[in-house]
């Protein structure tokens, strides 16, 4: 395995930058817990907080992540540069994107934490706006992330939206230059994570293709080379107690906990990724070509979805073939679609 990369010692700022992404959920959880605990002494301090929790969970605030209308100053926060340099991260563009069009960035592999998406698409340090001028990107994530006080604002101020169909249609419906980012493999794909492998969950994920056809958005394949190397991860034996718990979490929360370990902020062992290079390749947009279909027959939308999905898979495989020898030298096997 990449020995030098492992021996590289990132600076404290770089480690803090990555920690701000990897640990943001527990950090916001602790802040909220402290507020609740403080109520024992000063109950009135909790009142505005409680109103705010109600507002974002059952009040009008629960719809905030639908339209991507918040300003996004945090995309340029100075610490994110250090986060990108920890690995280091490269955003590699292979084609121009036309700001008169709309796009769905489809990213693979999910890995343990989809680390590569953060310095490339959720934030600016690798030059997204300079490389793709006029493209307003909104990474989509699970609704549950917007239920937690302060974390909701943290995400919204990066332009992150809700991965519901509704929100995808709404953002893309706003006109030219709009883009969303989706990791279709999701939690299921995270369970396949193992160094040297790119096993994807894509065959049964077609929602993003349907949205592309409905909005006229083009699909942009993205491969995050290096993501599988970020943790010492292994697949859980099927049928085991752990596998059952992972499945339960996945159903209940939408995310799960694969068996993985990395480094700590100050220790050798922890939940942060290893400092190994991330090379994120953005492919050419794939536009739907209906010539493979017999348009004289009456076709249901499903037929179009299947055809576009197949075209997308071919484009993704091509992208892999073009770059695997440069960026996946340590692969154990080729990229494959396992379900
Ligand atoms: C996310 O989308 C769902 C379905 O449209 C909606 O019920 C929920 O309120 C949305 N959440 C946010 C934070 O916008």
XYZ file of C-alpha atoms and ligand atoms in Angstrom:
353
model
C 0.000 0.000 0.000
C 1.049 3.622 -0.516
C 3.753 3.715 2.106
C 4.965 7.277 1.546
C 1.436 8.570 1.636
C 0.945 6.885 4.984
C 4.149 8.334 6.326
C 3.230 11.856 5.311
C 2.378 13.800 8.379
C -0.329 16.399 7.782
C -0.098 19.699 9.632
C -2.332 20.456 12.586
C -4.426 22.844 10.479
C -4.901 20.188 7.818
C -5.996 17.690 10.431
C -8.390 20.223 11.950
C -9.822 20.931 8.498
C -10.633 17.262 7.975
C -11.945 16.894 11.532
C -14.423 19.710 10.841
C -15.981 17.525 8.170
C -15.636 14.058 9.672
C -16.673 15.027 13.193
C -19.315 17.631 12.497
C -22.208 15.359 13.436
C -20.863 14.445 16.925
C -19.751 18.062 17.485
C -23.192 19.478 16.828
C -24.709 16.677 18.882
C -22.499 17.640 21.856
C -23.357 21.351 21.540
C -27.053 20.512 21.650
C -26.588 18.110 24.530
C -24.784 20.835 26.512
C -27.699 23.203 25.961
C -30.134 20.572 27.200
C -27.967 19.856 30.252
C -27.623 23.553 31.027
C -31.388 23.620 31.451
C -30.891 21.978 34.823
C -29.422 25.265 36.080
C -30.980 27.843 33.820
C -34.139 26.410 32.359
C -35.019 29.648 30.551
C -31.911 29.316 28.373
C -33.552 26.322 26.794
C -36.722 28.095 25.771
C -35.424 29.815 22.605
C -33.560 26.629 21.724
C -36.712 24.570 22.110
C -38.712 26.978 19.952
C -35.983 26.758 17.359
C -36.031 22.926 17.426
C -39.780 23.013 16.907
C -39.418 25.555 14.112
C -36.930 23.446 12.156
C -38.616 20.105 12.756
C -42.323 20.760 12.551
C -42.560 24.460 11.697
C -41.969 26.176 8.366
C -38.211 25.751 8.843
C -38.395 22.084 7.939
C -38.678 22.961 4.250
C -35.528 25.093 4.133
C -33.428 22.544 2.266
C -35.729 22.321 -0.737
C -34.764 25.213 -2.932
C -31.090 26.022 -2.340
C -31.803 29.705 -1.753
C -29.448 30.253 1.184
C -26.211 32.223 0.621
C -23.139 29.981 0.636
C -20.275 31.892 2.335
C -18.953 28.763 4.072
C -17.925 27.262 0.726
C -14.946 29.614 0.883
C -14.090 29.203 4.561
C -10.280 29.367 4.934
C -9.962 26.065 6.823
C -11.354 24.054 3.894
C -8.158 24.734 1.935
C -6.269 22.875 4.640
C -8.858 20.099 4.554
C -8.200 19.614 0.815
C -4.408 19.682 1.303
C -4.487 16.972 3.976
C -4.815 14.206 1.362
C -4.010 16.143 -0.949
C -7.063 16.538 -3.198
C -7.173 17.257 -6.922
C -10.316 18.140 -8.857
C -9.748 17.002 -12.447
C -11.923 18.401 -15.188
C -12.140 16.526 -18.502
C -14.733 18.689 -20.284
C -16.309 22.133 -20.067
C -19.820 22.420 -18.712
C -22.162 24.835 -20.441
C -23.745 27.260 -17.942
C -26.815 27.340 -20.177
C -27.505 23.687 -19.276
C -28.388 21.898 -16.020
C -26.477 18.997 -14.577
C -26.641 16.133 -12.121
C -23.191 15.232 -10.798
C -23.330 11.528 -10.024
C -20.511 10.570 -7.662
C -18.958 7.161 -6.934
C -17.864 5.426 -4.790
C -19.694 6.361 -1.596
C -16.859 4.957 0.523
C -17.126 5.331 4.284
C -17.789 9.092 4.418
C -17.684 10.259 0.730
C -14.772 12.437 1.793
C -13.783 13.459 -1.740
C -17.030 15.306 -2.384
C -16.395 17.793 0.422
C -13.211 19.536 -0.831
C -14.336 19.259 -4.476
C -18.045 20.049 -4.592
C -19.353 21.199 -1.200
C -16.526 23.713 -0.833
C -14.203 25.709 -3.100
C -10.528 24.983 -2.278
C -9.956 22.769 -5.335
C -11.435 25.438 -7.606
C -14.928 24.245 -8.505
C -16.259 27.689 -9.487
C -13.126 28.556 -11.460
C -13.162 25.245 -13.313
C -16.907 25.209 -13.974
C -17.886 28.892 -14.210
C -21.587 29.632 -14.041
C -22.470 26.294 -12.435
C -24.321 26.616 -9.128
C -23.934 23.245 -7.441
C -26.068 21.873 -4.612
C -24.913 18.605 -3.044
C -27.899 16.615 -1.836
C -27.987 14.791 1.488
C -30.433 12.964 3.758
C -33.230 14.968 5.335
C -32.231 13.737 8.817
C -29.143 15.996 8.658
C -31.369 19.055 8.647
C -33.173 18.051 11.832
C -30.219 18.774 14.082
C -29.926 22.361 15.338
C -26.874 24.303 14.030
C -25.844 21.427 11.784
C -28.739 22.397 9.571
C -27.352 25.931 9.184
C -23.832 24.582 8.663
C -25.058 22.528 5.697
C -27.409 25.153 4.277
C -24.598 27.741 4.260
C -22.684 25.388 1.933
C -25.635 25.099 -0.440
C -26.390 21.536 0.634
C -30.000 20.456 0.026
C -32.375 17.625 0.781
C -32.003 14.533 -1.405
C -35.784 14.164 -1.802
C -37.243 14.058 -5.330
C -39.130 17.181 -4.538
C -35.992 19.189 -3.724
C -34.066 17.824 -6.731
C -36.842 18.908 -9.094
C -37.133 22.247 -7.350
C -33.419 23.140 -7.552
C -33.002 21.983 -11.154
C -36.282 23.651 -12.066
C -34.792 27.045 -11.287
C -33.118 27.326 -14.662
C -29.828 27.177 -16.485
C -26.577 26.703 -14.624
C -28.221 24.795 -11.765
C -26.635 21.530 -10.697
C -27.190 18.968 -7.979
C -24.852 16.278 -6.712
C -26.004 12.789 -5.767
C -24.205 9.685 -4.504
C -26.672 7.058 -5.731
C -24.894 4.150 -4.036
C -25.724 5.578 -0.609
C -25.458 3.633 2.611
C -25.682 0.275 0.839
C -22.564 1.064 -1.193
C -20.688 2.157 1.935
C -20.956 -1.434 3.201
C -18.976 -2.660 0.184
C -16.028 -0.358 0.909
C -12.674 -2.123 0.901
C -9.255 -0.747 -0.134
C -8.421 -1.474 -3.776
C -12.030 -2.031 -4.833
C -14.681 0.084 -6.513
C -17.855 -1.960 -6.067
C -20.902 0.140 -6.851
C -24.608 -0.040 -6.155
C -26.080 1.372 -9.337
C -28.261 -1.145 -11.146
C -31.204 -0.643 -8.874
C -30.703 3.091 -8.419
C -32.546 4.898 -11.184
C -34.231 7.814 -9.435
C -31.513 10.225 -10.537
C -32.017 9.207 -14.182
C -35.731 9.837 -13.908
C -35.038 13.313 -12.486
C -32.601 13.989 -15.329
C -35.230 13.071 -17.926
C -37.908 15.109 -16.196
C -35.787 18.244 -15.944
C -33.628 17.930 -19.050
C -30.505 17.845 -16.876
C -27.438 16.035 -18.168
C -25.704 13.396 -16.092
C -22.069 14.032 -15.195
C -20.175 10.922 -14.051
C -17.652 11.509 -11.249
C -15.161 9.005 -9.832
C -13.454 9.782 -6.542
C -10.211 7.868 -7.036
C -8.591 7.121 -3.685
C -11.752 7.137 -1.585
C -11.606 3.355 -0.893
C -8.040 3.740 0.468
C -8.997 6.219 3.181
C -9.846 3.670 5.861
C -8.885 0.187 6.879
C -12.285 -1.199 6.084
C -13.687 -4.655 5.663
C -16.968 -6.139 4.667
C -19.157 -7.500 7.403
C -19.953 -11.192 7.086
C -23.523 -11.552 5.840
C -25.939 -13.000 8.355
C -23.820 -11.923 11.337
C -25.117 -9.887 14.251
C -23.172 -6.867 12.999
C -24.672 -7.138 9.542
C -28.124 -7.145 11.092
C -27.369 -4.039 13.107
C -25.988 -2.268 10.052
C -29.124 -3.095 8.152
C -31.322 -1.847 10.970
C -29.458 1.466 11.148
C -29.699 1.834 7.389
C -33.454 1.358 7.425
C -34.010 3.611 10.418
C -31.620 6.472 9.687
C -30.653 6.196 6.027
C -26.963 5.844 6.869
C -25.055 3.054 8.565
C -21.756 2.195 10.235
C -19.419 0.055 8.133
C -16.509 -1.652 9.885
C -13.736 0.861 9.380
C -10.907 2.500 11.237
C -8.495 5.284 10.330
C -6.402 7.769 12.297
C -7.337 10.106 15.117
C -6.876 13.849 15.301
C -3.959 13.348 17.718
C -3.728 9.568 17.903
C -2.697 6.702 15.636
C -6.123 5.135 15.686
C -9.376 6.962 15.116
C -12.198 7.766 12.778
C -10.429 10.247 10.520
C -9.320 9.137 7.033
C -5.680 8.406 6.223
C -3.835 11.186 4.390
C -3.780 9.513 0.981
C -4.250 11.252 -2.374
C -7.749 11.901 -3.658
C -8.012 12.389 -7.423
C -11.522 13.313 -8.360
C -12.246 13.014 -12.070
C -15.272 14.782 -13.514
C -16.276 13.161 -16.803
C -17.988 14.528 -19.892
C -21.716 15.128 -19.478
C -23.852 12.325 -20.878
C -26.903 13.518 -22.744
C -29.713 11.121 -23.468
C -29.563 9.684 -26.959
C -32.955 8.173 -27.847
C -31.739 6.677 -31.153
C -31.464 3.230 -29.571
C -35.216 3.231 -28.984
C -37.939 2.560 -31.490
C -39.854 5.795 -31.187
C -42.696 4.588 -33.378
C -43.824 2.318 -30.590
C -45.530 3.867 -27.651
C -42.942 4.010 -24.889
C -43.458 4.460 -21.187
C -41.090 6.688 -19.222
C -39.534 3.527 -17.760
C -38.177 2.519 -21.164
C -36.457 5.885 -21.482
C -35.143 5.651 -17.928
C -33.616 2.232 -18.612
C -32.030 3.391 -21.848
C -30.503 6.519 -20.307
C -29.351 4.508 -17.266
C -27.556 2.067 -19.587
C -25.908 4.951 -21.459
C -24.802 6.446 -18.175
C -23.236 3.147 -17.039
C -21.268 2.906 -20.296
C -19.977 6.460 -19.858
C -18.951 5.686 -16.276
C -17.066 2.555 -17.339
C -15.302 4.568 -20.080
C -14.257 7.167 -17.530
C -12.856 4.403 -15.315
C -10.938 2.839 -18.218
C -9.387 6.166 -19.153
C -8.088 6.959 -15.692
C -7.642 3.686 -13.793
C -3.976 3.295 -14.719
C -3.179 6.814 -13.547
C -5.207 7.014 -10.369
C -6.090 3.456 -9.299
C -2.684 1.785 -9.564
C -3.288 -0.137 -6.352
C -6.648 -1.572 -7.395
C -7.283 -5.235 -6.713
C -9.883 -5.413 -9.457
C -11.723 -3.170 -11.852
C -14.720 -1.033 -11.063
C -17.849 -3.141 -11.074
C -21.526 -2.705 -10.472
C -22.544 -5.298 -7.889
C -26.227 -4.534 -7.479
C -36.978 17.152 2.597
O -37.944 16.657 1.712
C -39.070 16.034 2.304
C -39.957 15.495 1.206
O -40.282 16.474 0.266
C -39.788 17.051 3.189
O -40.856 16.420 3.852
C -38.794 17.611 4.201
O -39.437 18.591 4.977
C -37.595 18.213 3.507
N -36.631 18.666 4.479
C -36.021 19.846 4.453
C -35.061 20.123 5.559
O -36.202 20.681 3.598
